PDB file of C-alpha atoms in Angstrom:
ATOM      1  CA  MET A   1      -0.063  -0.525  -0.017  1.00 85.00           C
ATOM      2  CA  GLN A   2       1.289   3.344  -0.886  1.00 94.00           C
ATOM      3  CA  LEU A   3       0.466   6.727   0.837  1.00 97.00           C
ATOM      4  CA  ASP A   4       1.061  10.192  -0.304  1.00 98.00           C
ATOM      5  CA  ILE A   5       1.650  13.468   2.056  1.00 97.00           C
ATOM      6  CA  PHE A   6       1.052  16.327   0.586  1.00 98.00           C
ATOM      7  CA  THR A   7       2.359  19.013   2.949  1.00 95.00           C
ATOM      8  CA  THR A   8       0.917  23.203   2.441  1.00 95.00           C
ATOM      9  CA  GLY A   9       2.757  24.323   5.982  1.00 87.00           C
ATOM     10  CA  GLY A  10       1.414  25.879   8.866  1.00 86.00           C
ATOM     11  CA  THR A  11       2.442  25.796  12.364  1.00 80.00           C
ATOM     12  CA  ILE A  12       3.944  22.165  11.756  1.00 81.00           C
ATOM     13  CA  ASP A  13       6.549  22.960   9.482  1.00 76.00           C
ATOM     14  CA  LYS A  14       7.048  26.505  11.165  1.00 64.00           C
ATOM     15  CA  VAL A  15      10.908  27.408  12.072  1.00 66.00           C
ATOM     16  CA  TYR A  16      12.307  30.276  14.509  1.00 54.00           C
ATOM     17  CA  PHE A  17      14.049  32.913  12.097  1.00 56.00           C
ATOM     18  CA  ASP A  18      16.804  34.352  14.577  1.00 54.00           C
ATOM     19  CA  ALA A  19      17.420  37.714  12.825  1.00 53.00           C
ATOM     20  CA  LYS A  20      13.408  37.924  12.307  1.00 52.00           C
ATOM     21  CA  SER A  21      12.512  37.271  15.910  1.00 53.00           C
ATOM     22  CA  THR A  22       9.871  35.625  14.197  1.00 62.00           C
ATOM     23  CA  PHE A  23       8.254  31.855  13.218  1.00 59.00           C
ATOM     24  CA  GLN A  24       8.499  31.488   9.546  1.00 60.00           C
ATOM     25  CA  VAL A  25       6.623  28.760   7.653  1.00 60.00           C
ATOM     26  CA  GLY A  26       9.622  26.678   6.527  1.00 61.00           C
ATOM     27  CA  GLU A  27      10.749  22.865   4.609  1.00 67.00           C
ATOM     28  CA  PRO A  28       8.046  20.069   5.272  1.00 72.00           C
ATOM     29  CA  GLN A  29       9.494  19.156   8.727  1.00 74.00           C
ATOM     30  CA  ILE A  30       7.620  15.797   7.820  1.00 81.00           C
ATOM     31  CA  VAL A  31      10.484  14.010   5.793  1.00 81.00           C
ATOM     32  CA  GLU A  32      12.681  14.720   8.773  1.00 80.00           C
ATOM     33  CA  VAL A  33       9.519  13.319  11.492  1.00 78.00           C
ATOM     34  CA  LEU A  34       9.026  10.076   8.856  1.00 86.00           C
ATOM     35  CA  ARG A  35      12.948   9.512   9.205  1.00 83.00           C
ATOM     36  CA  GLU A  36      13.391   9.139  12.869  1.00 80.00           C
ATOM     37  CA  ALA A  37      10.087   6.571  12.964  1.00 81.00           C
ATOM     38  CA  ASN A  38      11.668   3.797  11.018  1.00 83.00           C
ATOM     39  CA  LEU A  39       8.712   3.455   9.013  1.00 86.00           C
ATOM     40  CA  CYS A  40       7.648   0.490   7.401  1.00 88.00           C
ATOM     41  CA  ILE A  41       5.009   1.828   4.548  1.00 92.00           C
ATOM     42  CA  ASP A  42       5.956   3.041   0.372  1.00 95.00           C
ATOM     43  CA  TYR A  43       4.843   6.340   1.031  1.00 96.00           C
ATOM     44  CA  ARG A  44       5.786   9.800  -0.330  1.00 96.00           C
ATOM     45  CA  VAL A  45       6.226  13.402   0.108  1.00 95.00           C
ATOM     46  CA  ILE A  46       4.924  15.881  -2.114  1.00 97.00           C
ATOM     47  CA  PRO A  47       5.483  19.705  -0.626  1.00 95.00           C
ATOM     48  CA  LEU A  48       2.475  21.437  -2.241  1.00 97.00           C
ATOM     49  CA  LEU A  49       2.374  25.037  -0.599  1.00 94.00           C
ATOM     50  CA  ARG A  50       5.428  26.487   1.850  1.00 89.00           C
ATOM     51  CA  LYS A  51       2.025  28.497   4.327  1.00 92.00           C
ATOM     52  CA  ASP A  52       0.017  29.917   6.846  1.00 88.00           C
ATOM     53  CA  SER A  53      -2.961  28.543   6.655  1.00 91.00           C
ATOM     54  CA  LEU A  54      -5.455  31.705   7.034  1.00 93.00           C
ATOM     55  CA  GLU A  55      -2.896  32.658   4.500  1.00 94.00           C
ATOM     56  CA  LEU A  56      -4.980  30.441   2.029  1.00 97.00           C
ATOM     57  CA  THR A  57      -6.777  30.766  -1.216  1.00 98.00           C
ATOM     58  CA  ASP A  58      -9.867  28.899  -2.678  1.00 97.00           C
ATOM     59  CA  ASP A  59      -7.222  28.958  -5.262  1.00 98.00           C
ATOM     60  CA  ASP A  60      -4.781  27.224  -2.992  1.00 98.00           C
ATOM     61  CA  ARG A  61      -7.462  24.127  -2.113  1.00 98.00           C
ATOM     62  CA  GLU A  62      -8.185  24.114  -5.997  1.00 98.00           C
ATOM     63  CA  ILE A  63      -4.211  22.889  -5.613  1.00 98.00           C
ATOM     64  CA  VAL A  64      -4.624  20.861  -3.257  1.00 98.00           C
ATOM     65  CA  ARG A  65      -7.825  18.741  -4.606  1.00 98.00           C
ATOM     66  CA  LYS A  66      -6.137  18.403  -7.556  1.00 98.00           C
ATOM     67  CA  ALA A  67      -2.988  17.281  -6.198  1.00 98.00           C
ATOM     68  CA  VAL A  68      -5.570  14.710  -4.694  1.00 98.00           C
ATOM     69  CA  ILE A  69      -7.429  13.425  -7.428  1.00 98.00           C
ATOM     70  CA  GLY A  70      -4.029  13.319  -9.471  1.00 98.00           C
ATOM     71  CA  SER A  71      -2.448  10.948  -6.876  1.00 98.00           C
ATOM     72  CA  SER A  72      -2.409   7.757  -7.988  1.00 97.00           C
ATOM     73  CA  THR A  73      -2.968   5.951  -4.654  1.00 98.00           C
ATOM     74  CA  SER A  74      -6.253   5.750  -2.811  1.00 98.00           C
ATOM     75  CA  HIS A  75      -4.542   7.211   0.898  1.00 98.00           C
ATOM     76  CA  ILE A  76      -4.047  10.741   1.486  1.00 98.00           C
ATOM     77  CA  VAL A  77      -2.242  12.449   4.467  1.00 98.00           C
ATOM     78  CA  ILE A  78      -2.266  16.460   4.479  1.00 98.00           C
ATOM     79  CA  THR A  79      -0.360  18.608   6.933  1.00 95.00           C
ATOM     80  CA  HIS A  80      -2.244  21.815   7.116  1.00 95.00           C
ATOM     81  CA  GLY A  81      -2.277  24.843   9.008  1.00 92.00           C
ATOM     82  CA  THR A  82      -4.898  23.878  12.271  1.00 95.00           C
ATOM     83  CA  ASP A  83      -5.932  27.515  11.489  1.00 95.00           C
ATOM     84  CA  THR A  84      -7.765  26.423   8.134  1.00 97.00           C
ATOM     85  CA  MET A  85      -7.784  22.988   8.602  1.00 98.00           C
ATOM     86  CA  ILE A  86     -11.776  22.441   8.515  1.00 98.00           C
ATOM     87  CA  THR A  87     -12.246  25.065   5.172  1.00 98.00           C
ATOM     88  CA  THR A  88      -9.191  22.576   3.350  1.00 98.00           C
ATOM     89  CA  ALA A  89     -11.108  19.316   4.627  1.00 98.00           C
ATOM     90  CA  LYS A  90     -14.406  20.604   3.159  1.00 98.00           C
ATOM     91  CA  ALA A  91     -13.160  21.627   0.042  1.00 98.00           C
ATOM     92  CA  LEU A  92     -12.265  18.040  -0.482  1.00 98.00           C
ATOM     93  CA  GLY A  93     -15.384  16.424  -0.207  1.00 98.00           C
ATOM     94  CA  GLY A  94     -17.199  14.523  -2.953  1.00 97.00           C
ATOM     95  CA  ILE A  95     -13.492  12.507  -3.797  1.00 98.00           C
ATOM     96  CA  PRO A  96     -14.511   9.282  -4.417  1.00 98.00           C
ATOM     97  CA  GLY A  97     -12.326   6.281  -3.586  1.00 98.00           C
ATOM     98  CA  LYS A  98      -9.671   8.372  -2.010  1.00 98.00           C
ATOM     99  CA  THR A  99      -9.031   8.504   2.089  1.00 98.00           C
ATOM    100  CA  ILE A 100      -7.957  11.440   2.758  1.00 98.00           C
ATOM    101  CA  VAL A 101      -6.603  12.786   6.354  1.00 98.00           C
ATOM    102  CA  LEU A 102      -5.765  16.293   7.259  1.00 98.00           C
ATOM    103  CA  THR A 103      -3.746  16.452  10.130  1.00 97.00           C
ATOM    104  CA  GLY A 104      -1.145  19.397  11.580  1.00 92.00           C
ATOM    105  CA  ALA A 105       0.311  20.883  14.895  1.00 89.00           C
ATOM    106  CA  MET A 106      -0.010  23.029  17.683  1.00 82.00           C
ATOM    107  CA  GLN A 107       3.894  23.535  18.367  1.00 76.00           C
ATOM    108  CA  PRO A 108       6.003  23.730  15.293  1.00 76.00           C
ATOM    109  CA  ALA A 109       7.838  19.663  14.615  1.00 68.00           C
ATOM    110  CA  ARG A 110      11.096  20.807  15.408  1.00 63.00           C
ATOM    111  CA  PHE A 111      10.328  22.030  18.836  1.00 66.00           C
ATOM    112  CA  ARG A 112      11.162  19.648  21.702  1.00 65.00           C
ATOM    113  CA  PHE A 113       7.446  19.228  22.672  1.00 72.00           C
ATOM    114  CA  THR A 114       5.271  19.056  20.008  1.00 79.00           C
ATOM    115  CA  ASP A 115       1.889  17.137  18.836  1.00 86.00           C
ATOM    116  CA  ALA A 116       3.179  17.000  15.496  1.00 88.00           C
ATOM    117  CA  VAL A 117       4.424  13.034  15.405  1.00 86.00           C
ATOM    118  CA  PHE A 118       1.409  11.532  17.204  1.00 92.00           C
ATOM    119  CA  ASN A 119      -0.487  13.767  14.828  1.00 94.00           C
ATOM    120  CA  VAL A 120       1.122  13.001  11.805  1.00 93.00           C
ATOM    121  CA  ALA A 121       1.504   8.903  13.035  1.00 93.00           C
ATOM    122  CA  SER A 122      -2.021   8.466  13.840  1.00 96.00           C
ATOM    123  CA  ALA A 123      -3.326  10.234  10.314  1.00 97.00           C
ATOM    124  CA  MET A 124      -0.951   7.543   8.284  1.00 97.00           C
ATOM    125  CA  MET A 125      -3.094   5.156  10.324  1.00 97.00           C
ATOM    126  CA  ALA A 126      -6.717   6.666   9.451  1.00 98.00           C
ATOM    127  CA  ALA A 127      -5.588   6.518   5.854  1.00 98.00           C
ATOM    128  CA  GLN A 128      -4.332   3.231   6.299  1.00 97.00           C
ATOM    129  CA  THR A 129      -8.063   1.744   7.871  1.00 98.00           C
ATOM    130  CA  LEU A 130     -10.349   3.728   7.732  1.00 98.00           C
ATOM    131  CA  SER A 131     -13.202   3.708   4.492  1.00 98.00           C
ATOM    132  CA  PRO A 132     -12.771   6.349   1.406  1.00 98.00           C
ATOM    133  CA  GLY A 133     -13.615  10.071   2.777  1.00 98.00           C
ATOM    134  CA  VAL A 134     -12.243  13.156   4.621  1.00 98.00           C
ATOM    135  CA  TYR A 135     -11.481  13.429   8.014  1.00 98.00           C
ATOM    136  CA  ILE A 136      -9.352  15.593  10.410  1.00 98.00           C
ATOM    137  CA  ALA A 137      -6.798  13.255  13.153  1.00 98.00           C
ATOM    138  CA  MET A 138      -6.035  16.180  15.666  1.00 97.00           C
ATOM    139  CA  ASN A 139      -5.580  15.719  19.311  1.00 94.00           C
ATOM    140  CA  GLY A 140      -6.370  11.221  18.944  1.00 95.00           C
ATOM    141  CA  ARG A 141      -9.050  11.890  17.664  1.00 97.00           C
ATOM    142  CA  ILE A 142     -10.051  11.423  14.016  1.00 98.00           C
ATOM    143  CA  PHE A 143     -13.149  14.143  13.428  1.00 98.00           C
ATOM    144  CA  ASN A 144     -16.011  14.184  10.312  1.00 98.00           C
ATOM    145  CA  PRO A 145     -15.061  17.832   8.603  1.00 98.00           C
ATOM    146  CA  ASP A 146     -18.146  18.568   9.140  1.00 98.00           C
ATOM    147  CA  LYS A 147     -19.103  18.442  12.547  1.00 98.00           C
ATOM    148  CA  THR A 148     -15.724  19.939  14.014  1.00 98.00           C
ATOM    149  CA  ARG A 149     -14.551  23.056  15.530  1.00 97.00           C
ATOM    150  CA  LYS A 150     -10.893  24.320  16.355  1.00 96.00           C
ATOM    151  CA  ASN A 151     -11.286  25.561  19.725  1.00 97.00           C
ATOM    152  CA  VAL A 152      -8.305  28.210  20.181  1.00 94.00           C
ATOM    153  CA  GLU A 153      -8.948  29.147  24.090  1.00 96.00           C
ATOM    154  CA  MET A 154      -8.261  25.341  24.821  1.00 95.00           C
ATOM    155  CA  ASN A 155      -5.986  25.103  22.121  1.00 91.00           C
ATOM    156  CA  ARG A 156      -7.416  21.759  19.822  1.00 95.00           C
ATOM    157  CA  PHE A 157     -10.247  20.265  18.128  1.00 97.00           C
ATOM    158  CA  GLU A 158     -13.811  19.363  19.060  1.00 97.00           C
ATOM    159  CA  GLU A 159     -16.712  17.936  17.978  1.00 97.00           C
ATOM    160  CA  ILE A 160     -19.592  19.836  17.566  1.00 95.00           C
TER     161      ILE A 160
END
């Protein structure tokens, strides 16, 4: 089974630039996360975008949708910023024969304490085991994007 992982940026890929004293979206961090995990699964990482999710446009979402449709595999993981992850998940609805799981992180993957590794692992397992559809893997749960919200105050996703 092959798994395609599309990266779009977001907090999971943020890096700290000393000269700018701020975080910016950098290279996809999932490559290093997966290398360290010693996986026994056939996967490929395809970088699509390098944006904070608040900067994503409908045109960007169309790029993601076309990439998913064009993928030769039916098992897809998308790393994404958490602020508009639900919007992108909903934009991916209706693609037949694909299990699509979006995930991200509340803390950058480069941080010593991050939820990125757990969320990526959860998304990869979900993409391999769930029936076709679009899902969000965050905070130890799998969510239906139509019944989910990001609780900014609690810094987590939850069912509505």
